[in-house]
Every structure is written in structure tokens, then in C-alpha cells.
Amino acid sequence: MWQPYEPSASQPWNFSRVAHLYRRAAFGGTRGEIEAGLKQQPSEIIDQLLAKGEDTSAFDRQMASLASTAVSDGEPEKLTAWWLYRMLHTPAPLLEKLTLFWHGHFATSAAKVTSGRLMLAQNELLRKLALGRFEEMVQAMSRDPAMLIYLDSTTNRKSHPNENYAREVMELFSLGLDAYTEKDIQELARAFTGWEVRREKFHFNPYQHDRGVKRLLGIEGNFGGEEGVRIVLSQDAAPRFIARKLVRFFVLDEPALSDEQIQPLADDLRANDFRIEPTLRKILTSQFFYSNDAMARIVRSPVDLAVGLVRSLEGSTSTTNLTESMRPLGQLPFYPPSVKGWDAGRTYVNATTLLGRANLVRDVVTHDSSQFAGGTLADLAQKHGMESAQATVDRLCEQLLATPLPNTARLELIELAEKRRDDRAVQLAGVIHALSTQPEFQLA
Amino acid sequence: MLRRHFLPFAVGCAILAACVLARPVAAETAAQLLPPTTVAYVEVAAPSDLVESVFDHPLRPRIEATPAFLNLRKNPEYAKFLLGVKLVEFKLGKPWRQAVESLAGQGLAAGFDAETEGVVLIARAKDAKFAVKVRDAALEMARGDAKQGEDDPVEHVEYRGVDAYKIENAAFAVYKDWVIVTSEPELGRFVLDRLLGDSAPTLAEQDTFAVAAKERQSQGDVWSYFDIAAIRASGAAEELYRGKADNFAGELAAGGVLAVLKEASHLAASLAIEDEQIRVAVNSPFDAAWLGEGRQYFFGPQAKGRIPASLQVDGQIGSIRAHRDIAELWLRVPDLFDDRHQAELAKGESDISTLLGGRSFGEEILGSLGPEVQIVVAQQDYEAREVPTPEVQLPAFAAVFPLKDADESERVFKIAFQQGVGFANIMGSSIGYPPLLLDMKSADGISSISANYLYGDLTPNPDDPSAARGARMPANFAPAMTFAKEHLIVASTAQLAEKLAHRLTEGSSASEKSDRTVNTLAKVQAAPLRAILAANREHLINRNMLDEGNSREEAEKQIAGLLTLLEWIDAGELELAHDDQSLTLELAVTLEHE
């Protein structure tokens, strides 16, 4: 199932599969990127999406400056616009997508943390550690001020251990339900006593640390939080839990794969010292990833919808405006609804959000700040030879949809394009907006 | 096809029209040709002078050298526009500026008639033959644009011996040296009837227009008149005239003006473009009785309220001086604001009163302030303030109020300040702001209470990746209340408060002499404004990237364009003044073209 993908007559390396890789491992690809991808191996594209071998320091400096402005007034609202800007322009979209994955995994909301700087610091930490050892990530999150504020763990006294963070470390971050007992939570909470936030920084208060013997997941000792995390991650359930979440985010929403199907990936994680990158590569270059069981099997998230649309159309737009358009859609970066993150999948789509998603698309393609291929949508059409109404619809469908449109819907779109052929920009905007109302458009 | 050639021609004509208004010639001004139901009227007395003012302005070479203008010249639409102009010039046989002189040399006017809902453009040519040539060229181009086999797009009618034509929705005619273009033939017929000598009431004889024309102080380049009584009666802008405000700051800034507009019969506006200055003035009738008790806070009792004398400090970016009795406004909230805002303001007052230990915000706090208000905005000197320079540099600002009972008020305000600082410290700590430390001083007739952030708390953390950009936002603030010469100064920095207090005690304030009562006067100096924007260049570029979606390079260009624009301006001034019968709002922008 997870063996490397080999193109075959039934699963050829074609436009559709390259576009699939760009949709999942990035935020969609431009026509040029996808066409170039036809001559590359999946692993080469993944290198490209991680900007391997590229010097991204200039971009990183620019983003640091932009982030500084976004949090300059202390409030976090502008951070969402900053991150969307980063997603739109990053030379390493897979790293950005993985950062979004970890943000949903270690969900922390600016609505409660309220400090833009702390949210930004956490975001930078997630990005820095995204591909590395998972233990390092959990250890860092356990000291992250934003996380500790979010989980009410700014003080953790030995007389009253705070079980909140200990519970989430096991239930949501590492093991999942049923892999621990209430007693384990209490013992891990004891290990974290004395871990505090003072003046927006992590602080270890030795006077409040419980130095007694603890018994956690069958292991006994006088350990602190760090060792507690190590014990949790040494459980067999840990790599399985993370592998399952990676598969759900990058491969398919449903049906859930069995433990047996996930186990090879869990073994891979363990074999690689719980480093994320090798396993992620294994997933994205696997036979299963390019099979019909994985293609068009994820509901497009609001971030994928918004960022993917703009990136695919070689665009740029006001991310301040994009943030506002995304508010009602159920996924706003920096504002996950709870510590469980976004439920994703079908929860992204209902009668209200469907209308909101189409409105977002219309807003993006018609907003004054939006540019495509360095100009208008008409320039994009000209650049890619979308001359006739049929070519326009077919090329947009090929690039933007994960699964073909039924012919009746396709013909309606062609008719719409015919009616608006006098103004190419209006024509394309109309077709893309109409396309966004189709069920097929909601899949990635 | 019809549009293809006719539109460039229309664009050319629009250039002429955009600059135009009819020179008042004896008994034959455009106003004497328009119906009395005309509710909007614009006139350019000497179109060629206006063209000269704009196109031969000393700033023109600098504008043309800007990247934005150079980019515009590369735009295909601009090329089409130039082609349209060239086409018009070719058809008319002379450069467009000469064409403007010939076609509208005796003035140009435009009007909107409420009765017919038509727009009319009236030009008076210096050269009647040229007017006919323009007409014939228009007809030829319209016919040339029509597809072969299509009907003639030009409809010809003769009205009382005058040839008139209709193309699409526009009708036009030339009579002697008059050129008439209208969207409504009925309106065109009214104009022609007057030209042909028929007598009927016209706009010129309309009472309010006559008053406005009489009060017209200078010709200006453009003059306009609006019958706002008719506009009001039509139900347009109903929200504006309903008499209930939904915005406290808006009411404070313009409530009195809206009260006047609710009663005034008309408005007249003029625009003058000179080498050194651009001025826009709007006049309306004024009667203190229109204000009632509700808006007395704005103009003062019997509309005698004046602005305070000016206080000047180094690096001053701008100031606003106004007569506003804020306490009176606060007490009139039930009369002036809609229900929702009344409720919000009542809640706000209750919250503030709690913070003030039960004192009434309206009566005890605002009630102790006199109505002559002055707001000063100035550059900051972080070094002198002994704080690190922040990444986003905000100007310092202060409000100066006279005190009715200085001794009693000082005590009350100082207590309120302490309580406010305590509250700010609690709120600030939740978003990571450092604490404020209180300080009190008293010397040389100046007493102050201020709050400062400690230098160490403001110094950026070297671990913070943005530390190189400077200290955090709070470095801009050291709030202060200072008392001097029976005045209260509330400032964002103690430094500015102290400077203003010294100006007060030195008596170095300046009053303007005016035969009118100045109610509000706002001034802005471009050089210090430019300096502060330049200091925040990085921040502005970043905001532009997020808000406009631009790349770094595009954002840099736009911000450079903004800074360049400010290099052309020396100062700006907005004045609201009145006498017993008229109210004037005048905006003057002084240009810097050295």
C-alpha cells in the first residue's frame, strides 16, 4: 500500500496526478508548474515544494519584517493576513502546509492567547520543527507560552497539579483516547508542576515542582516534564496516532484506515527516530497516494480553497480582505475553534459555508487588489491559450478540479463563457465563480 | 462599432467639458438658459485659463517624472486615450487646447434639471464657425462608426429653425456661438427657446441662485451651485438630514454643519487652482436660530464661540482648534443621537464613572472644561525622552482645554489619571504590555502627573526576531496630564505636554485676526508629516503588502509615490468660519514646487 508509486497504464503520471500532488502537498499548482511536473518524479517535486537547495533567507527576512508589522500593535488579528500572505508567496509551500497541519494538531487560538507576539513565536516554532523529530516538537510545545496560556497552564503548583496540558499531551497530541488512564494524566501533571509562564516566557519554578516518585504508563521514577514527554512518546500508540493524522490531512478524509494499514507508517516513524520528513515523503510518493482511493477524497479546507485558488491562478490579492472573506467558512488560521483543532472533512461544507465559499471565490476574482499572471484574468487566459469558451472551461476544470465535472454542468459553463466572451476578465471571473458552486469544486 | 470612433471623440469633448463653465455675459449666461428647477449647476468661466492652470502648472514636470505617471504612459488604455485626442485634433484641425479656446472660450456650464432629470452641457464658443465644425465632425464620426447596412445612427430634427441631432442618448444643437448637449431633448428645447428669445423663468432669476451668485466673491476657476432645499425635498441623502447622529466623533466634527445644511436653501462651491495654492470653498446661508439649543455646543451661545489662540511647538505636524462645548454635547446626547447610540454612550458613561470613583463623567469631568479646544500633533524625540526608538513611530498628540475652576479640577483630574493608569496597567498586562510608573511634578506654575514605561521594559528582547526593527509600540507613549495657566493638557507624552505648558505660561500663543467668526481651523505641515511617514516606511510597505496584496517591490513603489506626493505639498488648511448670514468651509493646499 505504501510502496513507491510506479506509473502504469491504469495510473499514469499525468496532469491530473501532478495537480493532485500540488493540491495535497502544496496549495495547488499553476499551470506551468503542473506541466513542468510531468517531466519530474514525485520526489523531485516534493524537493521543490520544500525548496530543497534553495536559499530562502531573503524571503524569510521579508516575512519576519512583515510579521513584525502584523503584531506591532500587540493584537493578533493581522497575523492571519500575514500567514495567508506567506502561504501565497512561499517558495516552500509543503513546509507551509505542514505548519498548518501542526497548527491544527497543537491547536492554540489567538482569541484566548490575545498576544500576537506569542502566537507568532509559536507559529515560527511549528515551522522550524515541522519536518524534524516529533519529540522535539512536543518538548517545545510543552514550554511554549502561547500553548500554556491557551491550556490554562501558566501556573502549575505541586499542591494542585494542572491536568489540562497533561491530558492534551496524551489525548490530542500523542496517543489518542484509550491509550492511557486518568491516573496517567495525574502523574504526568505532577511531572509538569513548576512549569510556568512569567512575562510571556517559559519559567521553571523549582519550588513548585513535585519531586516525588511518579508512575506513568507503567514506568516509575522521579522524573520531570521532559522525561514525562519521552515516556509518552515511547508508547506504541504514539507513532500510529501521528501517522494516522498525517494520512487524514494529506491523503483522505474517510474512510479511516485500519491500524494494520497505518502500522507501516508508524514503523517508519519509529525507525527514523520519529522524524516527520521521511514518513511524509513515503506517504506522498506512495502507490496509495496516487490511487483512485486517495484522489478527490478530501474536502477542500477553507485555507486550501482561498490560498489554492489564488496560487493556482498565478495570483496575488489583499490577504487582509481574504481573511475577512474566510471568517464565516469554519477555518481561520490562528483561530482554531477548540484545543481539538479543526474537525475538517465534511464539517467544512454545509448550506451556509457553501454560499460563503462561492462568495469568497467571487470576491477573490473580482477584488480590486487581485492580480493574475501579473495582470487581469484576461492576461491569464491569454497566457495559457484559453481562446474559445470550451478551452477556457476545460482548462480551468483540469487545473482547479480534483475530479471531472459532469458533462451537463460543463456545457452550462461553456454556455456561460460564450455569453460573456466580450470581456475576458469578466468571462473568467464568471466561469470560476460558477465552477466554485459545483460539488466537484469542494473536493481536493 | 458606433462606439469605436465616436467614443474617442466624446472623450475629447469631455476634456473640454471637464474644464468648463460659462462666462457671465450680460444677459446671456448659461444660468439664464436653464430652467429654475435646475438643482445642480457648474460653471467654468474661462476654460482655457483652467486648462492652463492645470497643464502648465509648475508641478507638472515633477508629476510627469513620477514612476506612477511613467507607468500610466505605458498603459494601453492611455495610448487609446491619446489616440482619441489625436483623432479629435485631426478632425477639428487644431490642437485640443486651441479647440477648447475656440469651442468654449466664452465659458462652459453644466446643469442637472430635477424636472426632466436631464443633464445639459452648454458651451459658448469664441468662434461660431468652429462650433459648427465640431458638430459636423461629431456627426461624421458617428456615421463612420456605424456598420454598413445599418440605419443612420444620427437622427436629425429641426426645432424652430435650429438643426438638432440625436445620437444614442445624447441630443445636441449649435445655435450661433452656443453649443448645447443634453441627455433630455425637452431640456434642450427649453434652452433653445430661451436662446430664441422666449421668455420664461430661469435659474438665473431663481431667488437662492441669485443670492449665491451675488455672494460669489471671486471668479475662481470653477463655480457651482446646488439647490439643497430641492435635493432635501426629493428625499435624497435622507440619513444626512434626519437630525439624529449615529457617530459621536462625526457629530463632534460636523454636527453643527449638518444642522445648517438641514435648513439652508443652497450651497455654492468654488475651486481655484494657482501656482502656489489650490483652494476649494463651500458657502451656505447661515442663521444662528437654525441651530436650536441642541447644537449650541458647536457654535456657542448666539453662535459667538471662537477658537483658542494657537500654540506652536517644534516639529509640529498639525493642529486642530475648534469651539466645541463637549460637556454640553454630552448632556444633549438624548436629543442628538439615535436610540442605539444613546444606549451605548450611557453604558460608556456608566463604565467611566465607575472608573472615576462615582464621579459623573458628563457633569463633573467634561463639565469642568471650557469650550475652546486645541489638539496638537507633533514629531517625537525619543532620545530626549530617553526611550528606545520603536519600530512603529507614532507622533505625539495632545488636547488642550481651558478649565472653568482650575484648582478644583486639577485635583479631580489627577485622581482620575491615577485610576486610569491603574486600569491600563491591568489591561496592558493581559496583552504583554509593560507596566506604567506614575510620576508627579510641580514647578514654575506648571503641575503635571505622568506615567512612564521603564526603559528596560521597552528594550527589545534580543531573542525576538523582530528586535532589530526597534522597540515595541508602548515606547510611543508616556501619557500625561499637565496643568498650566488654568488649562488642562492631556497628552500622549509628557514631553509634548510640558512644551505646550511652557507655551501657555510664556503667553506665546497666537490669535488670527478675522472679520468672520472662525469655528474650526485645522492645519497640517507636510514636511514633518513626510518625515514621520519616512520613519515608518518599512511599516507602511508591510501594511501595503498585506492590505493590497502587493509584492515588496510594488509596495515600495506605492509608498515612494505617497512620499513623493507629500513633497509637492507645503501645508494644508481647513477652516470653518461664519458671519451672521453665511457659513464657509474652505480648504487650501499650499504647494511646494521648488
Short mmCIF file of C-alpha atoms in Angstrom, two decimals, chain B residues 94-297:
data_model
loop_
_atom_site.label_atom_id
_atom_site.label_comp_id
_atom_site.label_asym_id
_atom_site.label_seq_id
_atom_site.Cartn_x
_atom_site.Cartn_y
_atom_site.Cartn_z
CA LYS B 94 -6.25 72.28 -34.35
CA PRO B 95 -4.58 71.17 -31.12
CA TRP B 96 -7.02 70.32 -28.38
CA ARG B 97 -6.10 73.30 -26.21
CA GLN B 98 -6.84 75.68 -29.05
CA ALA B 99 -10.01 73.73 -29.68
CA VAL B 100 -11.07 74.31 -26.06
CA GLU B 101 -10.45 78.02 -26.50
CA SER B 102 -12.44 78.14 -29.73
CA LEU B 103 -15.29 75.93 -28.59
CA ALA B 104 -15.77 77.20 -25.05
CA GLY B 105 -13.73 80.37 -24.94
CA GLN B 106 -16.69 82.31 -23.59
CA GLY B 107 -17.44 79.78 -20.92
CA LEU B 108 -18.93 76.42 -20.27
CA ALA B 109 -21.63 75.27 -17.90
CA ALA B 110 -23.37 72.08 -16.95
CA GLY B 111 -26.62 71.58 -15.12
CA PHE B 112 -28.90 68.87 -13.81
CA ASP B 113 -32.60 69.57 -14.02
CA ALA B 114 -34.77 67.80 -11.48
CA GLU B 115 -37.94 68.26 -13.53
CA THR B 116 -36.73 66.45 -16.64
CA GLU B 117 -33.98 64.50 -14.85
CA GLY B 118 -31.75 65.64 -17.66
CA VAL B 119 -28.18 66.80 -17.81
CA VAL B 120 -27.18 69.61 -20.10
CA LEU B 121 -23.82 70.95 -21.16
CA ILE B 122 -23.71 74.45 -22.60
CA ALA B 123 -20.57 75.90 -24.19
CA ARG B 124 -20.21 79.32 -25.63
CA ALA B 125 -17.73 79.40 -28.47
CA LYS B 126 -15.35 82.17 -29.34
CA ASP B 127 -15.63 81.05 -32.92
CA ALA B 128 -19.17 80.19 -34.02
CA LYS B 129 -17.92 78.57 -37.23
CA PHE B 130 -15.71 76.29 -35.23
CA ALA B 131 -18.72 75.20 -33.16
CA VAL B 132 -20.42 74.12 -36.38
CA LYS B 133 -17.25 72.32 -37.41
CA VAL B 134 -17.25 70.41 -34.13
CA ARG B 135 -20.85 69.45 -34.66
CA ASP B 136 -20.22 68.25 -38.20
CA ALA B 137 -17.16 66.29 -37.11
CA ALA B 138 -19.22 64.55 -34.44
CA LEU B 139 -21.89 63.64 -36.97
CA GLU B 140 -19.32 62.36 -39.43
CA MET B 141 -17.60 60.19 -36.86
CA ALA B 142 -20.87 58.75 -35.58
CA ARG B 143 -21.84 57.84 -39.13
CA GLY B 144 -18.37 56.50 -39.83
CA ASP B 145 -18.63 54.20 -36.85
CA ALA B 146 -21.95 52.75 -37.97
CA LYS B 147 -21.77 49.35 -39.64
CA GLN B 148 -22.50 49.16 -43.30
CA GLY B 149 -26.16 48.48 -43.91
CA GLU B 150 -27.21 49.79 -40.52
CA ASP B 151 -29.62 52.68 -40.19
CA ASP B 152 -28.18 56.18 -39.95
CA PRO B 153 -27.25 56.50 -36.25
CA VAL B 154 -27.88 60.21 -36.40
CA GLU B 155 -31.42 61.41 -36.03
CA HIS B 156 -31.95 64.90 -37.39
CA VAL B 157 -34.75 67.18 -36.29
CA GLU B 158 -35.39 70.80 -36.88
CA TYR B 159 -36.62 72.76 -33.92
CA ARG B 160 -37.82 76.28 -34.65
CA GLY B 161 -35.34 76.57 -37.48
CA VAL B 162 -32.42 75.18 -35.47
CA ASP B 163 -30.83 71.92 -36.60
CA ALA B 164 -30.70 69.45 -33.75
CA TYR B 165 -29.32 65.93 -33.72
CA LYS B 166 -29.66 62.83 -31.63
CA ILE B 167 -27.02 60.12 -31.36
CA GLU B 168 -27.83 57.27 -29.00
CA ASN B 169 -28.96 59.04 -25.78
CA ALA B 170 -27.39 62.41 -26.46
CA ALA B 171 -29.04 65.28 -28.28
CA PHE B 172 -27.15 68.32 -29.44
CA ALA B 173 -27.50 71.50 -31.34
CA VAL B 174 -25.48 74.55 -32.29
CA TYR B 175 -27.13 77.93 -32.30
CA LYS B 176 -24.93 80.87 -33.22
CA ASP B 177 -21.99 80.59 -30.82
CA TRP B 178 -23.84 78.33 -28.37
CA VAL B 179 -23.29 74.58 -28.27
CA ILE B 180 -25.87 72.55 -26.37
CA VAL B 181 -25.53 68.87 -25.50
CA THR B 182 -28.20 67.20 -23.38
CA SER B 183 -29.48 63.85 -22.27
CA GLU B 184 -33.12 65.06 -22.40
CA PRO B 185 -34.48 66.69 -25.57
CA GLU B 186 -37.09 68.54 -23.51
CA LEU B 187 -34.33 70.23 -21.55
CA GLY B 188 -32.55 71.05 -24.81
CA ARG B 189 -35.74 72.64 -26.16
CA PHE B 190 -36.03 74.78 -23.02
CA VAL B 191 -32.51 76.11 -23.61
CA LEU B 192 -33.14 76.77 -27.31
CA ASP B 193 -36.43 78.54 -26.52
CA ARG B 194 -34.54 80.95 -24.29
CA LEU B 195 -31.88 81.50 -26.93
CA LEU B 196 -34.60 82.16 -29.46
CA GLY B 197 -35.97 84.90 -27.26
CA ASP B 198 -38.92 83.28 -25.49
CA SER B 199 -39.37 84.50 -22.01
CA ALA B 200 -39.85 82.15 -19.07
CA PRO B 201 -38.48 81.93 -15.51
CA THR B 202 -34.89 80.69 -15.50
CA LEU B 203 -32.31 79.55 -12.98
CA ALA B 204 -30.70 82.99 -13.00
CA GLU B 205 -33.89 84.53 -11.67
CA GLN B 206 -34.36 81.91 -9.03
CA ASP B 207 -34.06 83.61 -5.60
CA THR B 208 -31.49 81.37 -3.99
CA PHE B 209 -29.35 81.19 -7.11
CA ALA B 210 -29.39 84.95 -7.33
CA VAL B 211 -28.24 85.17 -3.70
CA ALA B 212 -25.46 82.64 -4.28
CA ALA B 213 -24.29 84.38 -7.46
CA LYS B 214 -24.29 87.73 -5.68
CA GLU B 215 -22.16 86.36 -2.86
CA ARG B 216 -19.69 84.88 -5.26
CA GLN B 217 -16.53 86.53 -4.07
CA SER B 218 -14.08 85.54 -6.77
CA GLN B 219 -14.47 84.05 -10.17
CA GLY B 220 -12.27 81.09 -9.32
CA ASP B 221 -11.68 78.51 -11.98
CA VAL B 222 -14.84 76.56 -11.27
CA TRP B 223 -18.00 77.72 -9.54
CA SER B 224 -21.01 75.60 -8.70
CA TYR B 225 -24.42 75.89 -7.13
CA PHE B 226 -26.64 73.26 -5.55
CA ASP B 227 -30.27 73.71 -4.63
CA ILE B 228 -30.11 71.63 -1.48
CA ALA B 229 -33.65 72.53 -0.45
CA ALA B 230 -34.86 70.77 -3.60
CA ILE B 231 -32.41 67.91 -3.07
CA ARG B 232 -33.65 67.53 0.52
CA ALA B 233 -37.26 67.62 -0.59
CA SER B 234 -36.57 64.86 -3.11
CA GLY B 235 -35.63 62.54 -0.25
CA ALA B 236 -32.01 62.19 -1.35
CA ALA B 237 -29.46 61.80 1.45
CA GLU B 238 -32.30 61.38 3.93
CA GLU B 239 -29.96 59.92 6.55
CA LEU B 240 -27.92 63.09 6.48
CA TYR B 241 -30.85 65.31 7.32
CA ARG B 242 -32.74 63.16 9.78
CA GLY B 243 -31.25 65.11 12.70
CA LYS B 244 -30.11 62.12 14.79
CA ALA B 245 -26.45 61.26 14.80
CA ASP B 246 -25.09 57.74 14.92
CA ASN B 247 -21.46 58.59 15.47
CA PHE B 248 -20.08 60.65 18.35
CA ALA B 249 -16.88 61.71 16.60
CA GLY B 250 -18.82 62.59 13.46
CA GLU B 251 -21.28 64.69 15.45
CA LEU B 252 -18.43 66.46 17.22
CA ALA B 253 -16.67 67.19 13.94
CA ALA B 254 -19.61 68.19 11.78
CA GLY B 255 -22.86 68.20 13.79
CA GLY B 256 -23.24 71.97 13.54
CA VAL B 257 -22.67 71.93 9.80
CA LEU B 258 -25.32 69.26 9.34
CA ALA B 259 -27.74 71.37 11.37
CA VAL B 260 -27.13 74.23 8.96
CA LEU B 261 -27.50 72.00 5.91
CA LYS B 262 -30.82 70.82 7.25
CA GLU B 263 -32.18 74.35 6.90
CA ALA B 264 -30.06 76.03 4.23
CA SER B 265 -31.60 76.66 0.84
CA HIS B 266 -28.48 76.19 -1.22
CA LEU B 267 -24.73 75.61 -1.37
CA ALA B 268 -22.20 77.29 -3.58
CA ALA B 269 -18.73 75.93 -4.12
CA SER B 270 -15.69 77.23 -5.94
CA LEU B 271 -12.34 75.84 -6.95
CA ALA B 272 -9.28 77.93 -7.71
CA ILE B 273 -6.03 76.49 -8.97
CA GLU B 274 -3.00 78.72 -8.75
CA ASP B 275 0.71 78.06 -8.99
CA GLU B 276 1.14 78.31 -5.24
CA GLN B 277 -2.16 77.09 -3.93
CA ILE B 278 -5.31 75.10 -4.63
CA ARG B 279 -8.43 76.34 -2.85
CA VAL B 280 -11.86 74.87 -2.50
CA ALA B 281 -14.53 76.87 -0.74
CA VAL B 282 -18.10 75.89 0.06
CA ASN B 283 -20.61 78.51 1.19
CA SER B 284 -24.08 78.21 2.56
CA PRO B 285 -26.54 80.59 4.15
CA PHE B 286 -26.30 80.68 7.95
CA ASP B 287 -28.69 81.63 10.72
CA ALA B 288 -27.87 81.03 14.38
CA ALA B 289 -31.56 80.36 15.00
CA TRP B 290 -31.34 77.17 12.92
CA LEU B 291 -29.10 75.56 15.48
CA GLY B 292 -31.55 75.47 18.37
CA GLU B 293 -30.31 74.53 21.82
CA GLY B 294 -29.10 71.10 20.70
CA ARG B 295 -26.24 72.32 18.52
CA GLN B 296 -25.32 75.32 20.66
CA TYR B 297 -22.31 73.29 21.79
#
